Coordinates of C-alpha atoms in Angstrom, one line a residue:
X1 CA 18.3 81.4 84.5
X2 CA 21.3 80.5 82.7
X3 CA 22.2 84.6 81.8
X4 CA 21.6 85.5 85.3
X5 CA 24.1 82.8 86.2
X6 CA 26.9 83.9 83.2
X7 CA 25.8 87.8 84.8
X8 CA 26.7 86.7 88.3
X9 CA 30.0 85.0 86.7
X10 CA 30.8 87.9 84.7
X11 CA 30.7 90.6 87.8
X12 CA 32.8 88.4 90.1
X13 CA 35.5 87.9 87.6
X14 CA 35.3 91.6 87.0
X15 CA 35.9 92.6 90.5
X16 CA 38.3 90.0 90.9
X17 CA 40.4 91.6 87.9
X18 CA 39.9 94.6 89.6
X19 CA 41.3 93.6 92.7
X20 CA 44.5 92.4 91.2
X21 CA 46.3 95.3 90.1
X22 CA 45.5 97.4 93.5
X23 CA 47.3 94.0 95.2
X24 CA 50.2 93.9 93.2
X25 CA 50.8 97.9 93.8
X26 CA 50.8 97.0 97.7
X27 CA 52.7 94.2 97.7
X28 CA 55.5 96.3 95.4
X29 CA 54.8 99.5 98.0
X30 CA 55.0 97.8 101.3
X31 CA 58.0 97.0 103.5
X32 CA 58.4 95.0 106.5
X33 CA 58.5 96.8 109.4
X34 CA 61.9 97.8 110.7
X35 CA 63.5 95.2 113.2
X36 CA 66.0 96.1 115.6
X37 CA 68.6 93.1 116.8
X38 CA 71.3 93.0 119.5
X39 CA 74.7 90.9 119.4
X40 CA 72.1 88.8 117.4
X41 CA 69.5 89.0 119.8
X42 CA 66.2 90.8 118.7
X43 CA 65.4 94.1 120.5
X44 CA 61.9 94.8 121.4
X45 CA 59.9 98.2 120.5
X46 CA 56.6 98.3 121.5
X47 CA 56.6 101.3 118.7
X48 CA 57.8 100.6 115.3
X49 CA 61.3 102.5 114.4
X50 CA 60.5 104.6 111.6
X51 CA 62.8 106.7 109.3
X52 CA 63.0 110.4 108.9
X53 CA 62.9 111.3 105.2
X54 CA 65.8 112.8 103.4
X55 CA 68.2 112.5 106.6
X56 CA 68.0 108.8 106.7
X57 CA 68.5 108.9 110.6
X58 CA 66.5 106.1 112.0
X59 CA 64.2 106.9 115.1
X60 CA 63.2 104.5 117.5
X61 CA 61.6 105.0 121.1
X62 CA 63.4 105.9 124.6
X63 CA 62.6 102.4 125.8
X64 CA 65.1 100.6 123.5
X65 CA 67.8 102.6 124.9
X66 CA 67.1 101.7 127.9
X67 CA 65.7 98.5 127.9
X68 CA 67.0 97.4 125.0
X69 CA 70.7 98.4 125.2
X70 CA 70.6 98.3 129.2
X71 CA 71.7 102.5 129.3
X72 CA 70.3 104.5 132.1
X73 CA 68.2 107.3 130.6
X74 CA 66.3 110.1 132.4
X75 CA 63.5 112.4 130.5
X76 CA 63.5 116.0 131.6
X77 CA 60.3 117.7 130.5
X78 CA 60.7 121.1 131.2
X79 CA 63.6 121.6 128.5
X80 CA 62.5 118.7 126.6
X81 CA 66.2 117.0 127.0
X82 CA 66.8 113.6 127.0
X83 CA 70.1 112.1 129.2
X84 CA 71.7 108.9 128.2
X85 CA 75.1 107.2 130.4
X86 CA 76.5 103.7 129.9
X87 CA 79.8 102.6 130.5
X88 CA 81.4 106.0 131.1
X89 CA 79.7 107.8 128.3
X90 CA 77.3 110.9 128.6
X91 CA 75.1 112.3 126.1
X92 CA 72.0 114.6 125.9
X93 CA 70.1 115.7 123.2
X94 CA 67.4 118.6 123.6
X95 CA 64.2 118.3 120.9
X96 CA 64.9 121.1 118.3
X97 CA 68.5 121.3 119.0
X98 CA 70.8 120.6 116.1
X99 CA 73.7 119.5 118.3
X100 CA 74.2 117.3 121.3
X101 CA 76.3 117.1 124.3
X102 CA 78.7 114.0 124.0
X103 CA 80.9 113.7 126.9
X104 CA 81.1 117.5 127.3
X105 CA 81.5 118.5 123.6
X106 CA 79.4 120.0 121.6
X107 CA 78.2 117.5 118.5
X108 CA 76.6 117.8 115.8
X109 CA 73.0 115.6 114.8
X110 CA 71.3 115.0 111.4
X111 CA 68.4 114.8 114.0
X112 CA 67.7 115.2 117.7
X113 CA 64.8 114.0 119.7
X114 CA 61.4 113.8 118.6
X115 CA 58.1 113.5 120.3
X116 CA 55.5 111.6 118.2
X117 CA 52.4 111.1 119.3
X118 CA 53.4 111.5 123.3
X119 CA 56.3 109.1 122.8
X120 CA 60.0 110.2 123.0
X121 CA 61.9 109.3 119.8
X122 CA 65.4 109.3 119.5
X123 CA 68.3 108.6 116.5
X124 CA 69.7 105.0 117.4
X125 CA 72.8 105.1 115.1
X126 CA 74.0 108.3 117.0
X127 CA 73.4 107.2 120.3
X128 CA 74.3 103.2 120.0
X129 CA 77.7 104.8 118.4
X130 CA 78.3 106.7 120.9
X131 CA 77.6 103.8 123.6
X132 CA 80.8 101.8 121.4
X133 CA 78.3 99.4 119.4
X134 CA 78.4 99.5 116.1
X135 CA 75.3 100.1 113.5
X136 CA 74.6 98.2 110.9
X137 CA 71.8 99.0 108.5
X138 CA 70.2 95.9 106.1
X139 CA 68.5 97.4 103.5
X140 CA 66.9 94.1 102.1
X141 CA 65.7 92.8 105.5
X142 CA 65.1 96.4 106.9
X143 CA 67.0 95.2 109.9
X144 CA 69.5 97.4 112.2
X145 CA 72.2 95.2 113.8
X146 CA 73.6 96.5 116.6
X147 CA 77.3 94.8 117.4
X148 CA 79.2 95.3 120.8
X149 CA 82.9 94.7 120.9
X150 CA 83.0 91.6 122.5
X151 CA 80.7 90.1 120.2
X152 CA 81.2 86.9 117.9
X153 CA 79.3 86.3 115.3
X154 CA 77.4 82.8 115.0
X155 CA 79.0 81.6 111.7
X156 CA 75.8 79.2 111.2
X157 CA 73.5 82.0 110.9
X158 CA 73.5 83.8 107.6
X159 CA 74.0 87.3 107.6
X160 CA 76.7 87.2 110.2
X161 CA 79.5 88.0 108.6
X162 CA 78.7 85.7 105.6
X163 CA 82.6 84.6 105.7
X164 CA 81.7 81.4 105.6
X165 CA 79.2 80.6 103.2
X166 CA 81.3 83.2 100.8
X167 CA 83.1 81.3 98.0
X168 CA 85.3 84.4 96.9
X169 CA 87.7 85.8 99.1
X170 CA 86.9 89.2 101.1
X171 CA 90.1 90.6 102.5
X172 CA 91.0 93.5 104.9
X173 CA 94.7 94.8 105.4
X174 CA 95.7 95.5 108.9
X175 CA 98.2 97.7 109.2
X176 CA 101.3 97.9 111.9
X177 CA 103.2 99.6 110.8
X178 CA 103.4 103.4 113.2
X179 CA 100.5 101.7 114.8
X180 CA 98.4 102.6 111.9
X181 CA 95.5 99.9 112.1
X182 CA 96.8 97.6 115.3
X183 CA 98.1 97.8 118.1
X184 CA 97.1 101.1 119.0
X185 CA 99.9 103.3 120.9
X186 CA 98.1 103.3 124.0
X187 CA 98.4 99.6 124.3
X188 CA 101.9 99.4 124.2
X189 CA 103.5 96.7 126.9
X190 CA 99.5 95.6 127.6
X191 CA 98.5 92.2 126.7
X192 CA 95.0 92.1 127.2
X193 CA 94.5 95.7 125.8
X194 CA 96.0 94.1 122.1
X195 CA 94.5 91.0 122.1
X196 CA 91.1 92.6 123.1
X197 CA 91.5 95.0 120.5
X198 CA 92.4 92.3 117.8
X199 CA 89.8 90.2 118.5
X200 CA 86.9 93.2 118.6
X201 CA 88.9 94.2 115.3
X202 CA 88.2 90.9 113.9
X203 CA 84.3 91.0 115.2
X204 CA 83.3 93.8 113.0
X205 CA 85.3 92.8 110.1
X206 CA 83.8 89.9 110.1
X207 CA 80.5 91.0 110.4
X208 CA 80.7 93.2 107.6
X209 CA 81.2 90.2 105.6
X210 CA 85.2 89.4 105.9
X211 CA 86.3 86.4 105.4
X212 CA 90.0 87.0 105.3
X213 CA 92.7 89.2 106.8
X214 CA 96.0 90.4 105.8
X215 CA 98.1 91.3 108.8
X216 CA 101.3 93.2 108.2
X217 CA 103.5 91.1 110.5
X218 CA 107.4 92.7 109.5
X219 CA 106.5 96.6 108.8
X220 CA 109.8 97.6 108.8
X221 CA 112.5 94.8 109.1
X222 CA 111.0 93.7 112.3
X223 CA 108.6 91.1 113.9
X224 CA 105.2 90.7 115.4
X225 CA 106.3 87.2 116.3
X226 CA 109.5 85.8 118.2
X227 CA 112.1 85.4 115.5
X228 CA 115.5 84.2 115.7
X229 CA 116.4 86.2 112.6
X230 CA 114.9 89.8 113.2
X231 CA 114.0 92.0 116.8
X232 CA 110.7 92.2 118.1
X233 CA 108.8 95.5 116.3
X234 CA 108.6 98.6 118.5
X235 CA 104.8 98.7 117.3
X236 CA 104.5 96.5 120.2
X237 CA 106.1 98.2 123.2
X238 CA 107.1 101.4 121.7
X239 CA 111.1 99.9 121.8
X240 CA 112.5 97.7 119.4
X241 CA 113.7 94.5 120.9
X242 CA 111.5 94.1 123.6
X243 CA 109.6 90.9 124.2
X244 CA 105.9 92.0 124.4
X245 CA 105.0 89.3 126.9
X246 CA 103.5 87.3 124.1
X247 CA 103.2 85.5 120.5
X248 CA 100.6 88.0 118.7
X249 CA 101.0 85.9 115.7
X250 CA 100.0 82.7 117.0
X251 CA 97.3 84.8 118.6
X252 CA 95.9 86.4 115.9
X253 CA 96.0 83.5 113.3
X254 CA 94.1 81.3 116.6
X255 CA 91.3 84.1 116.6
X256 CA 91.3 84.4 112.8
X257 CA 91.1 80.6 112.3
X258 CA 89.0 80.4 115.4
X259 CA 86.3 82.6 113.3
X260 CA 86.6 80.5 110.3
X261 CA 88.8 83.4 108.8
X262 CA 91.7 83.4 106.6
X263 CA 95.1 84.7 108.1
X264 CA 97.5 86.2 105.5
X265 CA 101.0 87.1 106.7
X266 CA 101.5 90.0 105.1
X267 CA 105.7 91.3 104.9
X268 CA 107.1 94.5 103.6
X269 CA 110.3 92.6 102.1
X270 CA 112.9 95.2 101.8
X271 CA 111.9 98.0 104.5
X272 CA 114.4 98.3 107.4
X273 CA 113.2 101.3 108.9
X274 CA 110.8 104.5 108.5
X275 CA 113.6 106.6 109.4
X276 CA 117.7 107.0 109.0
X277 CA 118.1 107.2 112.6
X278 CA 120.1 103.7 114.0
X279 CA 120.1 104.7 117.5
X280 CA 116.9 102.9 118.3
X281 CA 117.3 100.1 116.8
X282 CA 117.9 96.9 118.1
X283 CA 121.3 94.8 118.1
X284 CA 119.6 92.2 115.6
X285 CA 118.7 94.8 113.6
X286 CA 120.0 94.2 109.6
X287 CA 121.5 97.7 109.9
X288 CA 123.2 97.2 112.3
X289 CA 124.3 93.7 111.8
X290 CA 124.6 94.4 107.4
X291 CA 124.9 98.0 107.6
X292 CA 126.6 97.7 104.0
X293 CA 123.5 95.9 102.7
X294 CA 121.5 99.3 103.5
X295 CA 120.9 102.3 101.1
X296 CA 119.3 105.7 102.5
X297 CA 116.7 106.8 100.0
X298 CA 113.4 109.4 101.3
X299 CA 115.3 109.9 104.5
X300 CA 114.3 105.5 104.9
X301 CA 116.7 102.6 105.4
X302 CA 116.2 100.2 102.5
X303 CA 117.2 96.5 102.2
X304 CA 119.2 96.5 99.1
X305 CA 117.2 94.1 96.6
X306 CA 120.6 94.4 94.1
X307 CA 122.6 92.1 96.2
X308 CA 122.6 88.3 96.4
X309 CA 122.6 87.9 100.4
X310 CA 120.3 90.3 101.1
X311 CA 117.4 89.0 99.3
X312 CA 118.5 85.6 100.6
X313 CA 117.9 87.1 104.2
X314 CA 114.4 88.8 103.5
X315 CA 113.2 84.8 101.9
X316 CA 114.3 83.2 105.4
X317 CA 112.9 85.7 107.7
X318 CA 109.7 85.0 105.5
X319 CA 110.5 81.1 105.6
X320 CA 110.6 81.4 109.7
X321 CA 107.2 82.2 109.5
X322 CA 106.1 79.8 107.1
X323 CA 107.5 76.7 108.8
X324 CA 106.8 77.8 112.7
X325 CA 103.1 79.4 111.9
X326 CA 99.6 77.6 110.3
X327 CA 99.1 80.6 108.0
X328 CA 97.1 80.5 104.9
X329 CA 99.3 82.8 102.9
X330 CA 102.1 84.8 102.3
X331 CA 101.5 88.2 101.1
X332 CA 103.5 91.0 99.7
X333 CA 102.8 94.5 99.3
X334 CA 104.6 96.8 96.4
X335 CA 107.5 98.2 98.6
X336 CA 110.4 96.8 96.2
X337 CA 112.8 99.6 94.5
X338 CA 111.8 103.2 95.9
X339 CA 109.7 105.1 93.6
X340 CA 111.2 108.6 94.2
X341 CA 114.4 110.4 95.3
X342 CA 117.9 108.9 94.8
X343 CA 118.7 104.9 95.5
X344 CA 122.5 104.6 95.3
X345 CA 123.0 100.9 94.3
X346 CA 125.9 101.4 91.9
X347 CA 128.2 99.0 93.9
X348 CA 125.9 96.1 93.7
X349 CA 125.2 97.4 90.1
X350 CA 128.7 97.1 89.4
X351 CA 129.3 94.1 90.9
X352 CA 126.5 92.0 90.1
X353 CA 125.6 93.1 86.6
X354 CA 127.4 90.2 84.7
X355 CA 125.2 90.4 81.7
X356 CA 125.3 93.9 81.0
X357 CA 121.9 94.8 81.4
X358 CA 120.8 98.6 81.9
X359 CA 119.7 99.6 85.3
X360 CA 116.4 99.6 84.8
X361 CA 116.6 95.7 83.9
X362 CA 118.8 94.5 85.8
X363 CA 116.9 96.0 89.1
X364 CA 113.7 93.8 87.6
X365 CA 115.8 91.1 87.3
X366 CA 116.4 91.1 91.1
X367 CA 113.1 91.1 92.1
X368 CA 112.4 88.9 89.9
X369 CA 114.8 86.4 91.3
X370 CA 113.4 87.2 94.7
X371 CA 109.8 86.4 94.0
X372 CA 110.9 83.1 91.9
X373 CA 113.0 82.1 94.9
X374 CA 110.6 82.9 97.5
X375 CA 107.4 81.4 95.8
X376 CA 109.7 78.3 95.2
X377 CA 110.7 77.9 98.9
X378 CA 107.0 78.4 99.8
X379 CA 105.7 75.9 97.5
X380 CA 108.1 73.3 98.8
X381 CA 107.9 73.6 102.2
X382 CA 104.4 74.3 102.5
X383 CA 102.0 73.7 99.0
X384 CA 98.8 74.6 100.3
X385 CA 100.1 78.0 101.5
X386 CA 99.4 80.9 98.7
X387 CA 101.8 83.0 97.9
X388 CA 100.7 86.3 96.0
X389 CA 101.8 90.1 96.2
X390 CA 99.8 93.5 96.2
X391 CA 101.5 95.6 92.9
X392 CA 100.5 98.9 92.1
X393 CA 97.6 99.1 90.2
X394 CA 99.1 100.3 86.9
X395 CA 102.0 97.5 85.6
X396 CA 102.5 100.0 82.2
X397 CA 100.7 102.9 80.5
X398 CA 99.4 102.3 76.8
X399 CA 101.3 105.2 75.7
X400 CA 104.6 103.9 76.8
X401 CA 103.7 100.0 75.8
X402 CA 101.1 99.2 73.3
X403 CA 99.8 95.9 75.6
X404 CA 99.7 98.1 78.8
X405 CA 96.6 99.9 80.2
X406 CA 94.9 102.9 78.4
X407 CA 96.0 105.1 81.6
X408 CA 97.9 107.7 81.9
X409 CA 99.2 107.3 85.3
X410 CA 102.7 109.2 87.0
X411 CA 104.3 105.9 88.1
X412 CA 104.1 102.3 87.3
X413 CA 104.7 98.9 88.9
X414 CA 106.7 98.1 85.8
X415 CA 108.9 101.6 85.5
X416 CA 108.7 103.1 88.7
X417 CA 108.9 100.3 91.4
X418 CA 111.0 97.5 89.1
X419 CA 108.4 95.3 89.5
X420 CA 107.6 92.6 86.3
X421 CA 104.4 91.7 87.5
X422 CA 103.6 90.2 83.7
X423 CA 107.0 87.8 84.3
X424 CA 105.8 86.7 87.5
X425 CA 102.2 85.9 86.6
X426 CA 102.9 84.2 83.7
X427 CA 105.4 81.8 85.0
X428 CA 103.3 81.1 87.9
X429 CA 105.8 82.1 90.4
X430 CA 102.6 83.8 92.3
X431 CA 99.1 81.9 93.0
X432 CA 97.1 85.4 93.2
X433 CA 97.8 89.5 92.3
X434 CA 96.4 91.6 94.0
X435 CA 96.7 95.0 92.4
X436 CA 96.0 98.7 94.3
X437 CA 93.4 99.7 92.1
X438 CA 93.0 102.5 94.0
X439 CA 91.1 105.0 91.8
X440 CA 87.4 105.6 90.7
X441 CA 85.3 105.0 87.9
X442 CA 85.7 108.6 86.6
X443 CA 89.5 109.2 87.6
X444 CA 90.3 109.2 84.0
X445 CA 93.6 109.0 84.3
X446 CA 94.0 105.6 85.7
X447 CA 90.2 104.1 85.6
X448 CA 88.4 101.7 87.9
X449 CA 86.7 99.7 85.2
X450 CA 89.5 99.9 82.6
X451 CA 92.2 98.6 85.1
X452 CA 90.1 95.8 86.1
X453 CA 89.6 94.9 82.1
X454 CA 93.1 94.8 81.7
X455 CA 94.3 93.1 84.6
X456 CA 91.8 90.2 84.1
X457 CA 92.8 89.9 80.8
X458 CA 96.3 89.3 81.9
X459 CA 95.7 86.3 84.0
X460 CA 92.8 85.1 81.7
X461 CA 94.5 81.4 81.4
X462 CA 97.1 80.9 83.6
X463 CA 95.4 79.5 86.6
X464 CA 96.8 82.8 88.9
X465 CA 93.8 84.2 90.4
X466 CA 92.8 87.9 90.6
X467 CA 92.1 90.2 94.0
X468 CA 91.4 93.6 93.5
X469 CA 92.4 95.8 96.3
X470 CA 89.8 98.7 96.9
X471 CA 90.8 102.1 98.4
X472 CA 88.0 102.3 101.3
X473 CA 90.5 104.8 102.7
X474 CA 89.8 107.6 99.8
X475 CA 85.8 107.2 100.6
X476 CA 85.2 110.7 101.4
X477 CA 88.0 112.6 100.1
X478 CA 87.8 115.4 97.0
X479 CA 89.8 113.1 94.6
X480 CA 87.0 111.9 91.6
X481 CA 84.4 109.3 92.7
X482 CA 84.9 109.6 96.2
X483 CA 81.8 111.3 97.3
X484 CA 80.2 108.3 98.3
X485 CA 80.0 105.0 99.3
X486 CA 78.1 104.1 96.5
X487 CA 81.3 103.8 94.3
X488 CA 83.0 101.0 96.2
X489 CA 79.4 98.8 95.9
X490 CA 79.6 99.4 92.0
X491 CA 83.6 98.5 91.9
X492 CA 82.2 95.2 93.4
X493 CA 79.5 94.9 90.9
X494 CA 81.6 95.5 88.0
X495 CA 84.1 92.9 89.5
X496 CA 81.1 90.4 89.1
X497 CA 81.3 90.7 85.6
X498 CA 84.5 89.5 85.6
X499 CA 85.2 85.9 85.9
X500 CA 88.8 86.0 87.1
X501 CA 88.4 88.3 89.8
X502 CA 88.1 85.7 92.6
X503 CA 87.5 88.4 95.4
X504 CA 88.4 91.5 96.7
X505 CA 91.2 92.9 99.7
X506 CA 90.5 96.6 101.0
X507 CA 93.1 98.7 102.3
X508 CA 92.3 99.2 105.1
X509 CA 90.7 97.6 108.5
X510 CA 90.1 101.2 110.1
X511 CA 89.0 102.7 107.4
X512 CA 86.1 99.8 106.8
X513 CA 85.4 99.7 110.7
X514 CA 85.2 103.6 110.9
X515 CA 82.2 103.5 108.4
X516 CA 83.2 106.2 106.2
X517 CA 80.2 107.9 104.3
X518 CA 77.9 104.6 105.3
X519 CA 80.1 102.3 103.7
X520 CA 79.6 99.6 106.0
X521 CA 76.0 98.9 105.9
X522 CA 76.1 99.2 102.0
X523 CA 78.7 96.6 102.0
X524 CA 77.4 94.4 104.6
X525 CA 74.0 94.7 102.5
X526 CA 75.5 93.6 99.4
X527 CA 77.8 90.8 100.7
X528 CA 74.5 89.5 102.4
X529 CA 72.7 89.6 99.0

């Protein structure tokens, strides 16, 4: 009695054993099915979405378009072509046809419509892009948010955005300047056209996972605000001078703050003007007002950084801004001394050289006294503003100074652009650096992972914090490492290593919005990790 009972025992642990193995290969096999969400809201599919191997284009049934995303659809059977308008957009897709027909044109489809099992499949990214929503793909909770324009993300639900709950800072640039990022051209003189395009700008930033945004408010010795110093921008209205109708500052730091988002003004300091031309430019204008504090240089008008009053000017029209405006920081980008062509400042050199410096050492020495100045003026007035500035990514090569970078990089912030970052970081005139480390992890000339070595070493100890600035706009170009999206999600993970990289700022908005080679679901995946 007693072996039959150990015999019994025996077989059920055996089979149980058995068993485990074939549970652990499912549970390591099997995914959740794909989910499908709306501004936040879930989308229902009374077929599960599935993927298409190898393309990666995710298929989901006619019914989500329509009642899901509210589009009219019609289903024409005889040429097995599916029609799809919302909002002023018109597309149709024919089963076996490698294009479709947006708005008239002719474009082309990883895949087109597919009929499985008597239902009508179709590619959602395509067509909610097309429709003006934008697609974003979780990996982890193999989940596709779809995001319209006038959407906000809930800040109390994780996932959206993540700004919030982030402890290191995620930047974007926004660029003004020739209407590169915001406003666009087509919204010159229109209120309601810029703020809704700042504020849908802002949406999808932040649901990518921004937490902070650096707006270029002076592009080019001009304002994005009222200023009793400097004329309105032209970026505006398409003329310099003219009153836009508005503040956008005090706009866009409202919807940044609004959204729990940091709002950096960010000021090209010694810029007057993309071009040589004065006709155009306003009264207030420093040429015109200081035309002897401007050098031509790359057919530009430069602020001369050599003379005393000048640099003066450029520290109050940044000091308007700090005492009329509840920013979060005050941010500089690595426009100082022209890095090519001729700059003629052998007046000021003459006259302000007292200690008989070269060129070369005297010019640092006048940045440097601007960035000591202005961080000083900053501080007092306002201590809980941050004050840091964007260098390029290479202060020195190795080969020209043994404590530089092992790069081999054409110019440097040091030699090329008169900029003594080491000085400024070391004295704590700056509370952050941001440098362009704009290159990948096999550029060998200037490395990802060998920049970001040595700039963390160089601010290992001195309480100034690091931000890497990542070129999102080179994603898809034929320069090394740019072939896919993949290498801006291991910059971040090699930044993880590093203690003293406190975040990272990526030039710029557009380019992250515009989703070059799938960037923004593999970012938004990894920030929601």
């Amino acid at each position: 009695m007693r072996f039959w009972k150990f015999q019994r025992w025996m077989v059920l642990a055996l089979v149980l054993i058995l068993m485990l193995p074939v549970a652990n290969v499912q549970a390591k096999s099997s995914k959740p099915p794909i989910t499908i969400t709306l501004d936040g809201n879930p989308v229902a599919s009374d077929v599960v979405p599935y993927i298409i191997p190898k393309v990666y284009v995710t298929m989901v049934p006619l019914g989500v378009i329509s009642e899901g995303l509210g589009a009219n659809v019609n289903w024409e059977q005889t040429t097995k072509t599916v029609t799809i308008n919302q909002n002023g957009s018109s597309m149709s897709l024919t089963n076996g046809k490698k294009t479709a027909q947006v708005n008239g044109a002719d474009v082309a489809l990883d895949a087109s419509v597919q009929i499985k099992n008597g239902r009508i499949m179709v590619p959602l990214r395509f067509i909610g892009e097309n429709l003006g929503l934008q697609v974003l793909w979780n990996q982890t909770a193999q989940n596709i948010a779809l995001i319209s324009g006038a959407y906000i993300p809930d800040p109390a639900v994780p996932g959206n955005g993540g700004g919030q709950q982030a402890t290191d800072l995620r930047g974007a640039w926004i660029s003004t300047v020739t209407n590169l990022d915001w406003p666009t051209a087509k919204s010159y003189g229109k209120i309601d056209q810029q703020k809704q395009e700042f504020t849908a700008m802002l949406d999808k930033l932040q649901a990518i996972g921004i937490n902070a945004v650096f707006v270029q408010v002076r592009p080019a010795g001009d304002a994005l605000y009222p200023s009793d110093l400097v004329p309105w921008s032209k970026y505006l209205t398409g003329t310099q001078g003219t009153d836009p109708g508005y503040d956008p500052l005090g706009f866009m730091i409202e919807e940044a703050h609004k959204r729990g988002m940091q709002f950096h003004a960010w000021f090209n300091p010694f810029r007057a003007s993309m071009d040589s031309a004065t006709s155009k430019l306003a009264a207030n204008h420093v040429a015109i007002q200081h035309p002897d504090w401007i050098v031509k240089s790359n057919n530009q008008l430069i602020i001369d950084p050599g003379l005393p009053e000048a640099r003066q000017h450029v520290i109050d029209v940044i000091m308007e801004v700090v005492n009329k405006y509840d920013i979060d920081g005050v941010h500089l980008d690595d426009y100082f001394y022209p890095t090519s062509g001729t700059f003629n400042d052998d007046a000021a050199f003459a006259a302000y050289n007292t200690a008989g410096l070269s060129k070369a050492d005297w010019r640092r020495g006048n940045i440097n006294d601007f960035v000591e100045r202005l961080g000083q003026s900053i501080h007092a007035a306002k201590p809980a503003v941050s004050f840091g500035i964007s260098p390029f990514g290479v202060w020195r090569n190795k080969a020209k100074d043994s404590t530089g970078s092992d790069t081999n990089a054409g110019i440097t912030a040091y030699d090329s652009y008169y900029a003594d970052v080491r000085t400024w970081i070391q004295n704590r005139w700056i509370d952050y650096v941001a440098p362009q480390i704009y290159w990948s992890m096999s550029f060998k000339n200037a490395q990802y992972d060998k920049l970001v070595d040595w700039w963390s070493h160089e601010v290992a100890g001195t309480g100034v914090d690091l931000y890497v600035g990542h070129a999102a706009y080179k994603l898809g170009t034929s320069e090394a490492g740019w072939q896919s999206a993949q290498e801006i999600i291991n910059q971040l993970k090699y930044n993880a290593q590093h203690d003293e990289v406190k975040g990272s700022i990526f030039f710029r908005a557009a380019n992250l919005i515009n989703n070059p080679l799938g960037l923004v679901p593999a970012l938004t995946a990894f920030y929601q990790q």
